[in-house]
PDB file of C-alpha atoms in Angstrom:
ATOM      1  CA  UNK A 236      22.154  -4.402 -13.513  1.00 43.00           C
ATOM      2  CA  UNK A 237      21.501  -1.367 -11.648  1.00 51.00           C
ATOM      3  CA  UNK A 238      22.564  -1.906  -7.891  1.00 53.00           C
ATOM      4  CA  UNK A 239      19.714  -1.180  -5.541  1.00 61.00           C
ATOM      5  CA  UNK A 240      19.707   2.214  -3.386  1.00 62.00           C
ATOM      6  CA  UNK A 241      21.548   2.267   0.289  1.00 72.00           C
ATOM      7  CA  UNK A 242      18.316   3.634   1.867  1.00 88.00           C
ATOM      8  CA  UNK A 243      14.505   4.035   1.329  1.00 96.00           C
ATOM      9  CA  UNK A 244      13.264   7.681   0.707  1.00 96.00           C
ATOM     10  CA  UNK A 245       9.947   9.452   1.565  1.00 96.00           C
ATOM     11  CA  UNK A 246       8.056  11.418  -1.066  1.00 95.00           C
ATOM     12  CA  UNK A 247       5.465  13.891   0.703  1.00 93.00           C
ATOM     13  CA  UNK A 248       2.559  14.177  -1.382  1.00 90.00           C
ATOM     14  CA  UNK A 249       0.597  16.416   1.120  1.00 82.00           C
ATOM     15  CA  UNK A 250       1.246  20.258   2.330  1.00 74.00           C
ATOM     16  CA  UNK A 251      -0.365  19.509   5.708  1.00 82.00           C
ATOM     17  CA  UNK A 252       1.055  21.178   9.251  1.00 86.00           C
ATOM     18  CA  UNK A 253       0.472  19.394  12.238  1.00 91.00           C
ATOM     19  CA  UNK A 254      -1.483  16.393  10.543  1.00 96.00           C
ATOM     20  CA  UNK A 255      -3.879  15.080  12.355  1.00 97.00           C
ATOM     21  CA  UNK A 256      -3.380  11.448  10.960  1.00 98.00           C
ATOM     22  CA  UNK A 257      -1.009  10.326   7.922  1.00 98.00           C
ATOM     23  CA  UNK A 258      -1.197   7.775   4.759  1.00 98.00           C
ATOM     24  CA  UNK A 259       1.625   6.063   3.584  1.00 98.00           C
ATOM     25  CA  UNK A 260       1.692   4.714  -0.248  1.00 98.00           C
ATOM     26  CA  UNK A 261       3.477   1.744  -0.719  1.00 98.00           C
ATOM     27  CA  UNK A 262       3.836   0.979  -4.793  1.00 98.00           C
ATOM     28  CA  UNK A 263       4.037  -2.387  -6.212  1.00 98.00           C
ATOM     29  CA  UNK A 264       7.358  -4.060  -7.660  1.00 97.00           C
ATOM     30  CA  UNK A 265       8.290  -7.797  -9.122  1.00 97.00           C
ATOM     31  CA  UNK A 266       8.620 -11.407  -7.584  1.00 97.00           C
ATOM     32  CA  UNK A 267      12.429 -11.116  -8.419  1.00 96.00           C
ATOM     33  CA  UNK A 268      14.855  -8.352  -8.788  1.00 96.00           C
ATOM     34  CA  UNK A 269      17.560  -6.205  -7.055  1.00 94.00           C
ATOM     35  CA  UNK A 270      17.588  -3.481  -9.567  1.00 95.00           C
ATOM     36  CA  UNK A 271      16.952  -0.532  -8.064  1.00 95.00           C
ATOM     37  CA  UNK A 272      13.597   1.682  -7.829  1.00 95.00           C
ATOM     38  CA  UNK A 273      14.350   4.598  -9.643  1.00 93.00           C
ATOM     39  CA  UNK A 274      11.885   8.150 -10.465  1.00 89.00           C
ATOM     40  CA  UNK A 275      10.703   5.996 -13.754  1.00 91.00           C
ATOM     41  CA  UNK A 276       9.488   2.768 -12.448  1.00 93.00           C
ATOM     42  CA  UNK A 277       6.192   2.715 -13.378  1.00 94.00           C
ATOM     43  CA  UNK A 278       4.776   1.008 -10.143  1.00 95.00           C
ATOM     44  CA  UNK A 279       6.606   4.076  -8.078  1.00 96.00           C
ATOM     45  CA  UNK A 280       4.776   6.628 -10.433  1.00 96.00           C
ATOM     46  CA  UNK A 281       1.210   5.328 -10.295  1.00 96.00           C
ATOM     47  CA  UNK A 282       2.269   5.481  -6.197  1.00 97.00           C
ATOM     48  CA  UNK A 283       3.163   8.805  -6.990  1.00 97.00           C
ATOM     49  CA  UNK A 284      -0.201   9.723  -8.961  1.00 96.00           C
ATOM     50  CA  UNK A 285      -2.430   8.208  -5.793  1.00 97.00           C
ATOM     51  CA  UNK A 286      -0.129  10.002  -3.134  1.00 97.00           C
ATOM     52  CA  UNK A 287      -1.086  13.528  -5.295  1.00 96.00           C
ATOM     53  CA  UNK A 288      -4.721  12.659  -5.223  1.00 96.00           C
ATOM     54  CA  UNK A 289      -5.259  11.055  -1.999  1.00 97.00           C
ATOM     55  CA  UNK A 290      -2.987  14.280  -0.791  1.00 96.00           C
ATOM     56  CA  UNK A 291      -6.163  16.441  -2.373  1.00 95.00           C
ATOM     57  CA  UNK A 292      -8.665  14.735  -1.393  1.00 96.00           C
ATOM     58  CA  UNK A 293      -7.777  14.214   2.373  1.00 97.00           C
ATOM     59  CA  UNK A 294      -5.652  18.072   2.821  1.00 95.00           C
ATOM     60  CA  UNK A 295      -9.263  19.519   4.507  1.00 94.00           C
ATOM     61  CA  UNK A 296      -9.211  17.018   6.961  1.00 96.00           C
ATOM     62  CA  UNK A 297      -5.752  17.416   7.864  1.00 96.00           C
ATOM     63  CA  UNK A 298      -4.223  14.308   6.615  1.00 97.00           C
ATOM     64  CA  UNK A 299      -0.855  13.664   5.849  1.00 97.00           C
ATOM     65  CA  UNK A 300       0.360  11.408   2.772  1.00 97.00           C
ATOM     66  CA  UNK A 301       3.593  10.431   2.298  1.00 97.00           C
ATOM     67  CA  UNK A 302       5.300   7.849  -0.493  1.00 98.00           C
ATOM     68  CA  UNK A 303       7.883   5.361   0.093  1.00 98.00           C
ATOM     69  CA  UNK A 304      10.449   4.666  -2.518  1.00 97.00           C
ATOM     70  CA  UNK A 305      12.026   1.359  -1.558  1.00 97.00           C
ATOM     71  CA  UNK A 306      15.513   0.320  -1.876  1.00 95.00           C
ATOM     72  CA  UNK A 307      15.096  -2.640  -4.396  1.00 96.00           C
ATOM     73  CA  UNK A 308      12.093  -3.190  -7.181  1.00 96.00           C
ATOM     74  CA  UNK A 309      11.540  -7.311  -6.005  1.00 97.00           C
ATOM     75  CA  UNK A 310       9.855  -8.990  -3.196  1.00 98.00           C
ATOM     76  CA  UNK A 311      12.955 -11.174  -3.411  1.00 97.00           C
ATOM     77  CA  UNK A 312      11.403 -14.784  -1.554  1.00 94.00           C
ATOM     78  CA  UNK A 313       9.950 -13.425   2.110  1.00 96.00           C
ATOM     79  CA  UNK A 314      10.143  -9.388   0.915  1.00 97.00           C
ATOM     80  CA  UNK A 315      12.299  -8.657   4.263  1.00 97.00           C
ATOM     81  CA  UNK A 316      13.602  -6.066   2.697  1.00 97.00           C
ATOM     82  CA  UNK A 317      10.383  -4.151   1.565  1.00 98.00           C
ATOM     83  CA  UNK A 318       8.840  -4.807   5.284  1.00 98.00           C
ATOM     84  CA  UNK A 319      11.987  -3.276   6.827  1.00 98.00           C
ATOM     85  CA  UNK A 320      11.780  -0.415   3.843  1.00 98.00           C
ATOM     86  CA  UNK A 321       7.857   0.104   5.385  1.00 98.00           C
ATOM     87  CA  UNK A 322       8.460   0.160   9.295  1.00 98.00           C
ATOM     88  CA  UNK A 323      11.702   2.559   8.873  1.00 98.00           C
ATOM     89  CA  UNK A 324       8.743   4.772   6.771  1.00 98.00           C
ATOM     90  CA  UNK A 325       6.632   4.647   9.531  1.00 98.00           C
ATOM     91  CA  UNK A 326       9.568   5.378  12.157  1.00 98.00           C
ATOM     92  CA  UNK A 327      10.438   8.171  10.382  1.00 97.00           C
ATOM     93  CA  UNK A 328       6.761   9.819  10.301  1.00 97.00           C
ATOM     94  CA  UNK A 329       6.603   9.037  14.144  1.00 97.00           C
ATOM     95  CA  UNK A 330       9.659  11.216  14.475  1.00 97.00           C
ATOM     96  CA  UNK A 331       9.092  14.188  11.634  1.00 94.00           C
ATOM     97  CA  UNK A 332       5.264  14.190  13.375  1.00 94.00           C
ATOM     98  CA  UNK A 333       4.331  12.643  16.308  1.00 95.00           C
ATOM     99  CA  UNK A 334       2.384   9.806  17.336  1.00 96.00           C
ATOM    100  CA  UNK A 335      -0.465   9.896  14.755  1.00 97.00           C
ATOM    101  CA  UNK A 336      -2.592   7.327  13.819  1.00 98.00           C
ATOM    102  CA  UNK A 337      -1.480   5.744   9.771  1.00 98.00           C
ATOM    103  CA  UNK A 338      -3.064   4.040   7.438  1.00 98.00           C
ATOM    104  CA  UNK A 339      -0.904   2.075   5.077  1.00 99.00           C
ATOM    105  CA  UNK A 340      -2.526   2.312   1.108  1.00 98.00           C
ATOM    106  CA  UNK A 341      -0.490  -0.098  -0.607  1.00 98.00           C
ATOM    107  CA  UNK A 342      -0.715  -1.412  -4.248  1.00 98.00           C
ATOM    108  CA  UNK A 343       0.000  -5.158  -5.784  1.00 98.00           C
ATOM    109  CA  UNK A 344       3.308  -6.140  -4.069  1.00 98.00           C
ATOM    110  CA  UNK A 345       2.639  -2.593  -1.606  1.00 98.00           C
ATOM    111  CA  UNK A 346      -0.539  -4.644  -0.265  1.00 98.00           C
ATOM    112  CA  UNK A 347       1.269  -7.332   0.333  1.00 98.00           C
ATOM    113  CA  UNK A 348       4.057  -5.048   2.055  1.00 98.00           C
ATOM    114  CA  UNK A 349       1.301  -3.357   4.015  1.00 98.00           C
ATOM    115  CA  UNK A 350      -0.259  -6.322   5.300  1.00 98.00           C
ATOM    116  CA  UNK A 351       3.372  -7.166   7.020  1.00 98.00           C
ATOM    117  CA  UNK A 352       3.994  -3.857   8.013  1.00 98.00           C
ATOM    118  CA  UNK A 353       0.219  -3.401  10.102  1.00 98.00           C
ATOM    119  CA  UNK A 354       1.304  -4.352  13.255  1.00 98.00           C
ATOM    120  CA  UNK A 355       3.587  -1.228  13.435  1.00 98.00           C
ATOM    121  CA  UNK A 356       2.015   0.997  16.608  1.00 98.00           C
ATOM    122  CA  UNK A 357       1.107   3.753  14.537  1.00 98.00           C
ATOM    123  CA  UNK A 358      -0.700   1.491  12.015  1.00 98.00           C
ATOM    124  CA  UNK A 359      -4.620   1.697  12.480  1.00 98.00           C
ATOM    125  CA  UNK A 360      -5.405  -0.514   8.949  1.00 98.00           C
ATOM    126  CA  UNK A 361      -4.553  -1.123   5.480  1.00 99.00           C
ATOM    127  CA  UNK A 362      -6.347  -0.403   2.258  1.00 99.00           C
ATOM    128  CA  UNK A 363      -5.066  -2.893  -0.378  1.00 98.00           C
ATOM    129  CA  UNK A 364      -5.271  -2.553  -4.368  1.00 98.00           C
ATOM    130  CA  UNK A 365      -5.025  -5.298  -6.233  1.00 98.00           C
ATOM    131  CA  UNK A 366      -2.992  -6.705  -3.741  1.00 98.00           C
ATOM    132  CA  UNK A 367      -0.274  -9.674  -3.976  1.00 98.00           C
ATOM    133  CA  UNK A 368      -1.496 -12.144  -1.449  1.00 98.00           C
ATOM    134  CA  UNK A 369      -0.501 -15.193  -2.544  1.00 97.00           C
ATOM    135  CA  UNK A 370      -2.142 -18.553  -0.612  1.00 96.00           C
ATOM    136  CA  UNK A 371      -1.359 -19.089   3.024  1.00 91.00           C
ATOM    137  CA  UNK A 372       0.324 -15.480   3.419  1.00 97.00           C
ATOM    138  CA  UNK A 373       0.502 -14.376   7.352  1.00 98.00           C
ATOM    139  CA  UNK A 374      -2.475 -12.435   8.252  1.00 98.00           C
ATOM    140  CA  UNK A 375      -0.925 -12.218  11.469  1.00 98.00           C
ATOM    141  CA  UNK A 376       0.024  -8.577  11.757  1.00 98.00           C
ATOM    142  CA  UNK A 377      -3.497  -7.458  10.969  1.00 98.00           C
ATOM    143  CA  UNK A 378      -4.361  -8.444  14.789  1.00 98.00           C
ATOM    144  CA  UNK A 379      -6.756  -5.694  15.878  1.00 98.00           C
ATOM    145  CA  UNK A 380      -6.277  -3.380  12.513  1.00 98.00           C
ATOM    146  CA  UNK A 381      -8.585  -2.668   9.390  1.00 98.00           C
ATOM    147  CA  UNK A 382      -8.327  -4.607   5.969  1.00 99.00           C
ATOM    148  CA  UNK A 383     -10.157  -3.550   3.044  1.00 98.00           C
ATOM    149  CA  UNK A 384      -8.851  -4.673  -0.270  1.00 98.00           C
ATOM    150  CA  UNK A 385     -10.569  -4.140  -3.853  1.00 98.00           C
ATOM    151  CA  UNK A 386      -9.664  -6.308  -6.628  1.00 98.00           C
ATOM    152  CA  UNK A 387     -10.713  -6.316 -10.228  1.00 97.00           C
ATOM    153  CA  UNK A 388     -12.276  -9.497 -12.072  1.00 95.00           C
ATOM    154  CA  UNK A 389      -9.672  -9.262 -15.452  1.00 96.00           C
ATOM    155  CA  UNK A 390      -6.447  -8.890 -13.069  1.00 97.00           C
ATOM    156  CA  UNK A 391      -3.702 -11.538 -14.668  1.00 95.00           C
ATOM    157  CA  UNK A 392      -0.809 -10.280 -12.816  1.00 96.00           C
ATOM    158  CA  UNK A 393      -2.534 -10.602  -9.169  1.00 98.00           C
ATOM    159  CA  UNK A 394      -5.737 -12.798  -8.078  1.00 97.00           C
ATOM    160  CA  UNK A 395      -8.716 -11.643  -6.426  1.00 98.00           C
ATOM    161  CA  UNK A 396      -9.808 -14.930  -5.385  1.00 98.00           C
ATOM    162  CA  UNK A 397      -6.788 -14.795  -3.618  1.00 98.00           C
ATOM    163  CA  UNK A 398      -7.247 -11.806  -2.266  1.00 98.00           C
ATOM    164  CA  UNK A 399     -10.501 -12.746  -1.062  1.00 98.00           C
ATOM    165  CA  UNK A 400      -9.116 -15.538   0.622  1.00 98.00           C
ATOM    166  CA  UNK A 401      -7.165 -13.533   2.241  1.00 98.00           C
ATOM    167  CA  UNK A 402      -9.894 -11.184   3.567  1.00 98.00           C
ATOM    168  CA  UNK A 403     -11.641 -13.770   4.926  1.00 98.00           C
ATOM    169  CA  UNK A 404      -8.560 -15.536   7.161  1.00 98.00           C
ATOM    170  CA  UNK A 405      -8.071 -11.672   8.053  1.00 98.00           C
ATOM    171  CA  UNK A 406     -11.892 -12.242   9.618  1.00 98.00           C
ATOM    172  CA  UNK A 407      -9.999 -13.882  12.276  1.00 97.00           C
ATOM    173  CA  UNK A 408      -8.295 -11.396  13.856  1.00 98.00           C
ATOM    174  CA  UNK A 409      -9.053  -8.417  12.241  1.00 98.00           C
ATOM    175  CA  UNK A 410     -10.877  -5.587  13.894  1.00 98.00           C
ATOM    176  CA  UNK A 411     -12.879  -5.459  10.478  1.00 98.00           C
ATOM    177  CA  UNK A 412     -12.092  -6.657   6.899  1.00 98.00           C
ATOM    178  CA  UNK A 413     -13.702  -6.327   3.910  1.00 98.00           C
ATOM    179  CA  UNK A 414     -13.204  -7.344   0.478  1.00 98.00           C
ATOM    180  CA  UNK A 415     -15.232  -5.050  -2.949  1.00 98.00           C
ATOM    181  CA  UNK A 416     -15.310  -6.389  -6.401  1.00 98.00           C
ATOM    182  CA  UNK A 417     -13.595  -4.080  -8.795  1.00 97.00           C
ATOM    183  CA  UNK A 418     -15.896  -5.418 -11.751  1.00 96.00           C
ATOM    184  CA  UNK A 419     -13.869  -5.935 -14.998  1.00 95.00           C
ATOM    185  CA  UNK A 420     -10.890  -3.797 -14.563  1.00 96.00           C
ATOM    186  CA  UNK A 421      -7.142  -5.334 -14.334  1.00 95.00           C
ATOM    187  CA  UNK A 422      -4.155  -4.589 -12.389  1.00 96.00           C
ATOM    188  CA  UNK A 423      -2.961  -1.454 -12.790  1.00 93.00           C
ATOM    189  CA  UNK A 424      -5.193   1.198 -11.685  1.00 92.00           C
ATOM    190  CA  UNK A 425      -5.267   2.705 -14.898  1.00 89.00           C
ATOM    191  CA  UNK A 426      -9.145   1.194 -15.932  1.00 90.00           C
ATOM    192  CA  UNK A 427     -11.419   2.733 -13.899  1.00 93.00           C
ATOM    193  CA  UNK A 428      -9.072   5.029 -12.179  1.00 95.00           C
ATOM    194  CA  UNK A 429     -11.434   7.365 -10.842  1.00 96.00           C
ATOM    195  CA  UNK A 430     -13.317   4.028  -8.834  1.00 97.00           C
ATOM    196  CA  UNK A 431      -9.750   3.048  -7.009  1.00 98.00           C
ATOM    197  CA  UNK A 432      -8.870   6.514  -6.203  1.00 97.00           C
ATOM    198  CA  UNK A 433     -12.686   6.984  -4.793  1.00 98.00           C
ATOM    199  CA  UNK A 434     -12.306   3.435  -2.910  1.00 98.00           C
ATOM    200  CA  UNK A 435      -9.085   4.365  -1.720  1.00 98.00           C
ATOM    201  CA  UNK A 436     -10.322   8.314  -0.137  1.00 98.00           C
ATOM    202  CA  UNK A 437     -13.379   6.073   1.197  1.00 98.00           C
ATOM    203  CA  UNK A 438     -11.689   3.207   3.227  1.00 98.00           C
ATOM    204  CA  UNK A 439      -9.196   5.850   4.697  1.00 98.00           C
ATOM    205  CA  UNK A 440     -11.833   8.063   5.563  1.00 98.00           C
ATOM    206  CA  UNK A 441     -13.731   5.195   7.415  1.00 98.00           C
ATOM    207  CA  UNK A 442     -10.335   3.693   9.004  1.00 98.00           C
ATOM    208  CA  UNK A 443      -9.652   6.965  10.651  1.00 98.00           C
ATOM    209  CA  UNK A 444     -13.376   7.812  11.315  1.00 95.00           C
TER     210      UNK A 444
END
């Protein structure tokens, strides 16, 4: 088995100076492994191909995006790892650029990641795809941020009722939360593509409006 990298790394997707505000991509993984995440791990590569487009779409109004690589590929029982990988991310924007406001777009076990990671002061909300929210998760670190998740109907590696469960004990304490119905598309992204990237640009746009 491949041993898992010392350190996270940051992929900039974005050729932005002085951002006004950043995104940070956090790509999906497994229940269980150490192995580590590597250039051909699939979930880091669709990360990759929504860091290049939400990089596109968001460049004219001067936002950042930057993709986090974490160390291992599994969530590994209470994914301490992959929350520490996400707040040392967010550290090192705060240093490279300032105090700007982030949202955190995170994908299957990334949404899950993200949702952990919101209570980070730079963290405004989180835009979660097909997110891995199992029942009872903590919605605690959403306290005063943005949730909007999108999940599609024919999804058999991640629930949506779930995820709509989720949304709604986000209601709680959430500054807003919202849940959209992906219609018959799965888990991947790859169905429908252009709808999650154009959900995605959307729910970013409105967290930082």
């Amino acid at each position: 088995m491949t041993e898992p990298a010392s350190s996270p790394t940051l992929t900039v997707h974005d050729s932005v100076d002085g951002p006004a505000a950043m995104v940070l991509v956090l790509h999906g993984g497994k229940d269980r492994s150490r192995a580590e995440v590597t250039r051909r791990s699939l979930s880091w590569q669709r990360g990759a191909a929504l860091g290049r487009t939400l990089g596109r779409q968001l460049h004219v109004a001067r936002v950042g995006v930057r993709l986090l690589r974490y160390r291992s590929v599994g969530w590994n029982g209470d994914g301490a790892d992959k929350i520490a990988d996400a707040l040392w991310a967010l550290d090192r924007i705060n240093d490279e650029v300032g105090k700007v406001p982030v949202v955190l777009v995170g994908h299957s076990l990334g949404g899950r990641t993200a949702c952990h990671a919101a209570d980070h002061p730079l963290v405004l909300g989180v835009v979660a795809l097909a997110p891995w929210l199992p029942p009872d998760e903590s919605v605690a670190a959403l306290a005063g941020r943005e949730l909007h998740a999108a999940h599609g109907r024919r999804d058999r590696i991640t629930r949506a009722r779930d995820t709509r469960a989720y949304v709604e004990r986000a209601r709680t304490v959430a500054s807003a939360a919202s849940f959209t119905d992906m219609g018959e598309r799965g888990h991947y992204l790859l169905n429908g593509i252009g709808a999650w990237n154009d959900f995605a640009v959307d729910r970013v746009r409105r967290i930082l409006s």
